[in-house]
GROMACS .gro file of N, CA and C in nm:
model
  297
    1MET      N    1   0.400  -0.051   0.663
    1MET     CA    2   0.412   0.082   0.683
    1MET      C    3   0.288   0.113   0.731
    2ILE      N    4   0.180   0.062   0.680
    2ILE     CA    5   0.053   0.082   0.734
    2ILE      C    6   0.009   0.046   0.865
    3LEU      N    7   0.084  -0.059   0.907
    3LEU     CA    8   0.063  -0.087   1.067
    3LEU      C    9   0.127   0.028   1.152
    4VAL      N   10   0.227   0.090   1.095
    4VAL     CA   11   0.291   0.189   1.180
    4VAL      C   12   0.234   0.324   1.186
    5ALA      N   13   0.168   0.353   1.045
    5ALA     CA   14   0.058   0.461   1.065
    5ALA      C   15  -0.042   0.445   1.132
    6PHE      N   16  -0.096   0.326   1.141
    6PHE     CA   17  -0.237   0.285   1.230
    6PHE      C   18  -0.165   0.321   1.366
    7ILE      N   19  -0.071   0.274   1.414
    7ILE     CA   20  -0.012   0.291   1.566
    7ILE      C   21   0.020   0.428   1.599
    8PHE      N   22   0.059   0.499   1.511
    8PHE     CA   23   0.116   0.642   1.538
    8PHE      C   24  -0.030   0.742   1.541
    9SER      N   25  -0.144   0.694   1.468
    9SER     CA   26  -0.275   0.749   1.447
    9SER      C   27  -0.355   0.692   1.600
   10ILE      N   28  -0.350   0.608   1.639
   10ILE     CA   29  -0.410   0.560   1.756
   10ILE      C   30  -0.341   0.648   1.887
   11VAL      N   31  -0.201   0.660   1.874
   11VAL     CA   32  -0.124   0.731   2.011
   11VAL      C   33  -0.166   0.870   1.965
   12GLN      N   34  -0.162   0.929   1.879
   12GLN     CA   35  -0.194   1.078   1.834
   12GLN      C   36  -0.331   1.091   1.903
   13ALA      N   37  -0.425   1.037   1.851
   13ALA     CA   38  -0.576   1.054   1.886
   13ALA      C   39  -0.588   1.031   2.032
   14SER      N   40  -0.493   0.927   2.099
   14SER     CA   41  -0.528   0.920   2.243
   14SER      C   42  -0.479   1.032   2.331
   15LEU      N   43  -0.345   1.053   2.284
   15LEU     CA   44  -0.319   1.205   2.335
   15LEU      C   45  -0.377   1.311   2.323
   16ALA      N   46  -0.449   1.337   2.219
   16ALA     CA   47  -0.536   1.464   2.213
   16ALA      C   48  -0.653   1.427   2.298
   17TYR      N   49  -0.687   1.296   2.314
   17TYR     CA   50  -0.833   1.258   2.396
   17TYR      C   51  -0.775   1.323   2.550
   18PHE      N   52  -0.681   1.269   2.578
   18PHE     CA   53  -0.624   1.300   2.719
   18PHE      C   54  -0.611   1.429   2.748
   19LEU      N   55  -0.549   1.527   2.660
   19LEU     CA   56  -0.540   1.644   2.680
   19LEU      C   57  -0.666   1.687   2.673
   20HIS      N   58  -0.771   1.658   2.603
   20HIS     CA   59  -0.894   1.732   2.581
   20HIS      C   60  -0.977   1.710   2.722
   21ASN      N   61  -0.954   1.604   2.793
   21ASN     CA   62  -1.009   1.564   2.922
   21ASN      C   63  -0.919   1.626   3.040
   22ASP      N   64  -0.811   1.687   3.041
   22ASP     CA   65  -0.730   1.729   3.114
   22ASP      C   66  -0.639   1.631   3.188
   23MET      N   67  -0.631   1.526   3.114
   23MET     CA   68  -0.547   1.433   3.184
   23MET      C   69  -0.393   1.415   3.180
   24ILE      N   70  -0.335   1.517   3.115
   24ILE     CA   71  -0.218   1.547   3.113
   24ILE      C   72  -0.160   1.668   3.184
   25SER      N   73  -0.083   1.659   3.281
   25SER     CA   74  -0.041   1.765   3.361
   25SER      C   75   0.075   1.842   3.340
   26VAL      N   76   0.171   1.761   3.287
   26VAL     CA   77   0.301   1.844   3.248
   26VAL      C   78   0.285   1.945   3.128
   27LYS      N   79   0.309   2.069   3.168
   27LYS     CA   80   0.306   2.172   3.067
   27LYS      C   81   0.393   2.154   2.922
   28ILE      N   82   0.507   2.109   2.935
   28ILE     CA   83   0.581   2.050   2.826
   28ILE      C   84   0.497   1.971   2.748
   29PHE      N   85   0.460   1.885   2.810
   29PHE     CA   86   0.394   1.769   2.730
   29PHE      C   87   0.277   1.827   2.684
   30GLN      N   88   0.197   1.913   2.722
   30GLN     CA   89   0.065   1.978   2.687
   30GLN      C   90   0.100   2.047   2.549
   31TRP      N   91   0.196   2.130   2.545
   31TRP     CA   92   0.246   2.190   2.438
   31TRP      C   93   0.280   2.114   2.311
   32ILE      N   94   0.345   2.000   2.336
   32ILE     CA   95   0.383   1.914   2.235
   32ILE      C   96   0.261   1.869   2.187
   33VAL      N   97   0.153   1.804   2.281
   33VAL     CA   98   0.065   1.742   2.213
   33VAL      C   99  -0.048   1.850   2.154
   34SER      N  100  -0.042   1.956   2.175
   34SER     CA  101  -0.154   2.041   2.117
   34SER      C  102  -0.102   2.076   1.984
   35VAL      N  103  -0.011   2.039   1.940
   35VAL     CA  104   0.002   2.064   1.782
   35VAL      C  105  -0.059   1.959   1.712
   36ILE      N  106  -0.091   1.845   1.753
   36ILE     CA  107  -0.198   1.761   1.686
   36ILE      C  108  -0.332   1.793   1.772
   37TYR      N  109  -0.349   1.835   1.878
   37TYR     CA  110  -0.498   1.857   1.949
   37TYR      C  111  -0.561   1.952   1.876
   38ILE      N  112  -0.491   2.051   1.852
   38ILE     CA  113  -0.594   2.173   1.833
   38ILE      C  114  -0.670   2.166   1.686
   39PRO      N  115  -0.565   2.146   1.583
   39PRO     CA  116  -0.639   2.105   1.422
   39PRO      C  117  -0.737   2.002   1.457
   40LEU      N  118  -0.697   1.890   1.494
   40LEU     CA  119  -0.790   1.771   1.520
   40LEU      C  120  -0.902   1.793   1.595
   41TYR      N  121  -0.919   1.880   1.704
   41TYR     CA  122  -1.012   1.936   1.761
   41TYR      C  123  -1.116   2.003   1.668
   42PHE      N  124  -1.072   2.091   1.600
   42PHE     CA  125  -1.168   2.168   1.530
   42PHE      C  126  -1.197   2.113   1.402
   43VAL      N  127  -1.132   1.999   1.345
   43VAL     CA  128  -1.193   1.904   1.263
   43VAL      C  129  -1.299   1.805   1.321
   44LEU      N  130  -1.304   1.778   1.431
   44LEU     CA  131  -1.387   1.690   1.498
   44LEU      C  132  -1.510   1.757   1.542
   45LEU      N  133  -1.472   1.903   1.585
   45LEU     CA  134  -1.605   1.981   1.629
   45LEU      C  135  -1.689   2.006   1.479
   46LEU      N  136  -1.622   2.008   1.385
   46LEU     CA  137  -1.696   2.054   1.236
   46LEU      C  138  -1.766   1.920   1.229
   47ILE      N  139  -1.732   1.800   1.232
   47ILE     CA  140  -1.780   1.691   1.210
   47ILE      C  141  -1.888   1.656   1.297
   48GLY      N  142  -1.865   1.677   1.431
   48GLY     CA  143  -1.979   1.654   1.529
   48GLY      C  144  -2.092   1.759   1.519
   49GLY      N  145  -2.070   1.873   1.476
   49GLY     CA  146  -2.176   1.966   1.456
   49GLY      C  147  -2.251   1.927   1.319
   50LEU      N  148  -2.179   1.898   1.220
   50LEU     CA  149  -2.230   1.822   1.112
   50LEU      C  150  -2.337   1.719   1.143
   51LEU      N  151  -2.277   1.620   1.212
   51LEU     CA  152  -2.382   1.485   1.260
   51LEU      C  153  -2.488   1.559   1.331
   52GLU      N  154  -2.471   1.651   1.412
   52GLU     CA  155  -2.576   1.698   1.504
   52GLU      C  156  -2.691   1.757   1.410
   53VAL      N  157  -2.647   1.832   1.331
   53VAL     CA  158  -2.760   1.890   1.244
   53VAL      C  159  -2.822   1.798   1.151
   54VAL      N  160  -2.756   1.708   1.112
   54VAL     CA  161  -2.811   1.645   0.978
   54VAL      C  162  -2.881   1.529   1.045
   55PHE      N  163  -2.826   1.460   1.151
   55PHE     CA  164  -2.879   1.336   1.180
   55PHE      C  165  -2.967   1.342   1.332
   56GLY      N  166  -2.920   1.450   1.386
   56GLY     CA  167  -2.961   1.472   1.511
   56GLY      C  168  -2.907   1.392   1.633
   57LEU      N  169  -2.782   1.351   1.605
   57LEU     CA  170  -2.677   1.271   1.690
   57LEU      C  171  -2.622   1.395   1.797
   58ASN      N  172  -2.643   1.377   1.924
   58ASN     CA  173  -2.597   1.446   2.026
   58ASN      C  174  -2.455   1.417   2.064
   59LEU      N  175  -2.336   1.470   1.972
   59LEU     CA  176  -2.201   1.411   1.998
   59LEU      C  177  -2.127   1.541   2.080
   60LEU      N  178  -2.189   1.652   2.085
   60LEU     CA  179  -2.142   1.768   2.156
   60LEU      C  180  -2.183   1.776   2.299
   61LYS      N  181  -2.081   1.790   2.406
   61LYS     CA  182  -2.109   1.801   2.525
   61LYS      C  183  -2.105   1.928   2.596
   62GLY      N  184  -2.223   2.000   2.629
   62GLY     CA  185  -2.195   2.101   2.696
   62GLY      C  186  -2.126   2.226   2.633
   63GLY      N  187  -2.133   2.332   2.690
   63GLY     CA  188  -2.043   2.463   2.636
   63GLY      C  189  -2.111   2.507   2.460
   64VAL      N  190  -2.086   2.641   2.446
   64VAL     CA  191  -2.126   2.681   2.338
   64VAL      C  192  -2.016   2.716   2.242
   65VAL      N  193  -1.899   2.781   2.308
   65VAL     CA  194  -1.781   2.811   2.211
   65VAL      C  195  -1.708   2.681   2.200
   66PHE      N  196  -1.669   2.624   2.297
   66PHE     CA  197  -1.577   2.492   2.276
   66PHE      C  198  -1.609   2.356   2.335
   67PRO      N  199  -1.716   2.312   2.313
   67PRO     CA  200  -1.785   2.172   2.368
   67PRO      C  201  -1.687   2.099   2.401
   68TYR      N  202  -1.730   2.001   2.470
   68TYR     CA  203  -1.636   1.855   2.501
   68TYR      C  204  -1.681   1.789   2.399
   69LEU      N  205  -1.624   1.706   2.327
   69LEU     CA  206  -1.659   1.620   2.234
   69LEU      C  207  -1.692   1.483   2.296
   70HIS      N  208  -1.781   1.398   2.224
   70HIS     CA  209  -1.811   1.273   2.275
   70HIS      C  210  -1.707   1.184   2.226
   71ASP      N  211  -1.689   1.104   2.308
   71ASP     CA  212  -1.569   0.995   2.323
   71ASP      C  213  -1.565   0.906   2.206
   72ALA      N  214  -1.654   0.919   2.112
   72ALA     CA  215  -1.672   0.836   2.002
   72ALA      C  216  -1.606   0.914   1.863
   73LEU      N  217  -1.628   1.057   1.882
   73LEU     CA  218  -1.552   1.170   1.795
   73LEU      C  219  -1.418   1.126   1.787
   74TRP      N  220  -1.339   1.097   1.904
   74TRP     CA  221  -1.202   1.097   1.913
   74TRP      C  222  -1.142   0.940   1.824
   75ALA      N  223  -1.224   0.864   1.846
   75ALA     CA  224  -1.208   0.728   1.757
   75ALA      C  225  -1.217   0.762   1.608
   76VAL      N  226  -1.324   0.861   1.562
   76VAL     CA  227  -1.316   0.917   1.443
   76VAL      C  228  -1.202   0.970   1.402
   77GLY      N  229  -1.123   1.056   1.516
   77GLY     CA  230  -1.018   1.129   1.491
   77GLY      C  231  -0.888   1.052   1.453
   78GLY      N  232  -0.884   0.942   1.512
   78GLY     CA  233  -0.760   0.829   1.485
   78GLY      C  234  -0.783   0.781   1.341
   79ILE      N  235  -0.903   0.769   1.289
   79ILE     CA  236  -0.921   0.727   1.152
   79ILE      C  237  -0.872   0.847   1.074
   80LEU      N  238  -0.928   0.955   1.090
   80LEU     CA  239  -0.880   1.085   1.020
   80LEU      C  240  -0.734   1.109   1.013
   81LEU      N  241  -0.645   1.054   1.096
   81LEU     CA  242  -0.502   1.098   1.117
   81LEU      C  243  -0.437   0.983   1.037
   82LEU      N  244  -0.486   0.875   1.009
   82LEU     CA  245  -0.449   0.759   0.936
   82LEU      C  246  -0.384   0.816   0.796
   83PRO      N  247  -0.462   0.864   0.705
   83PRO     CA  248  -0.389   0.909   0.582
   83PRO      C  249  -0.313   0.998   0.592
   84LEU      N  250  -0.284   1.091   0.689
   84LEU     CA  251  -0.159   1.199   0.720
   84LEU      C  252  -0.082   1.128   0.764
   85ASN      N  253  -0.064   1.039   0.832
   85ASN     CA  254   0.050   0.972   0.920
   85ASN      C  255   0.096   0.867   0.784
   86LEU      N  256   0.020   0.820   0.692
   86LEU     CA  257   0.066   0.724   0.589
   86LEU      C  258   0.147   0.839   0.483
   87TRP      N  259   0.096   0.958   0.482
   87TRP     CA  260   0.161   1.017   0.396
   87TRP      C  261   0.303   1.092   0.435
   88PHE      N  262   0.284   1.130   0.572
   88PHE     CA  263   0.414   1.164   0.629
   88PHE      C  264   0.518   1.045   0.619
   89LEU      N  265   0.477   0.916   0.641
   89LEU     CA  266   0.568   0.812   0.639
   89LEU      C  267   0.645   0.786   0.495
   90LYS      N  268   0.547   0.787   0.397
   90LYS     CA  269   0.596   0.782   0.256
   90LYS      C  270   0.684   0.901   0.198
   91LEU      N  271   0.645   1.016   0.271
   91LEU     CA  272   0.756   1.116   0.245
   91LEU      C  273   0.872   1.114   0.296
   92GLY      N  274   0.903   1.049   0.414
   92GLY     CA  275   1.003   1.035   0.484
   92GLY      C  276   1.064   0.900   0.452
   93ALA      N  277   1.008   0.791   0.386
   93ALA     CA  278   1.082   0.732   0.307
   93ALA      C  279   1.154   0.761   0.176
   94ARG      N  280   1.071   0.858   0.130
   94ARG     CA  281   1.145   0.885  -0.042
   94ARG      C  282   1.260   0.984   0.026
   95CYS      N  283   1.261   1.055   0.143
   95CYS     CA  284   1.370   1.153   0.143
   95CYS      C  285   1.479   1.076   0.205
   96LYS      N  286   1.448   0.946   0.253
   96LYS     CA  287   1.570   0.867   0.315
   96LYS      C  288   1.616   0.785   0.204
   97LEU      N  289   1.554   0.763   0.093
   97LEU     CA  290   1.604   0.680  -0.012
   97LEU      C  291   1.699   0.810  -0.123
   98ARG      N  292   1.657   0.917  -0.099
   98ARG     CA  293   1.743   1.033  -0.198
   98ARG      C  294   1.874   1.030  -0.153
   99THR      N  295   1.912   1.023   0.004
   99THR     CA  296   2.017   1.031   0.066
   99THR      C  297   2.105   0.943   0.067
   0.00000   0.00000   0.00000
C-alpha cells in the first residue's frame, strides 16, 4: 500500500509541476490536475517563503504575487502528498471491507 501511495504522490506532484510550467495544453486535463495543483502550490509557496526568510534560500523565482517555484520544491510536494495518499488508500480499503 505504501508503494502505491508513493507512486500516486510522484504522479500527482509531476502533473502539478507540468501544469505549473505550462506543459499541459489540454484544457480538460488542466482542470482535472488543478484539483491537486492549487492546494499543493499554496502549501509549497508557504514552505518556500518560510525557507527563504529563515535560511536565506532562494526558492521562489520571479513574480511578487504568484511566483514560480524552484524545481526542488515540487519534489517536496511529492513527499507532502504521501501521507494524504496513504490516508485515502486506507480509507478506501476500509470502505471496501465494509461492503
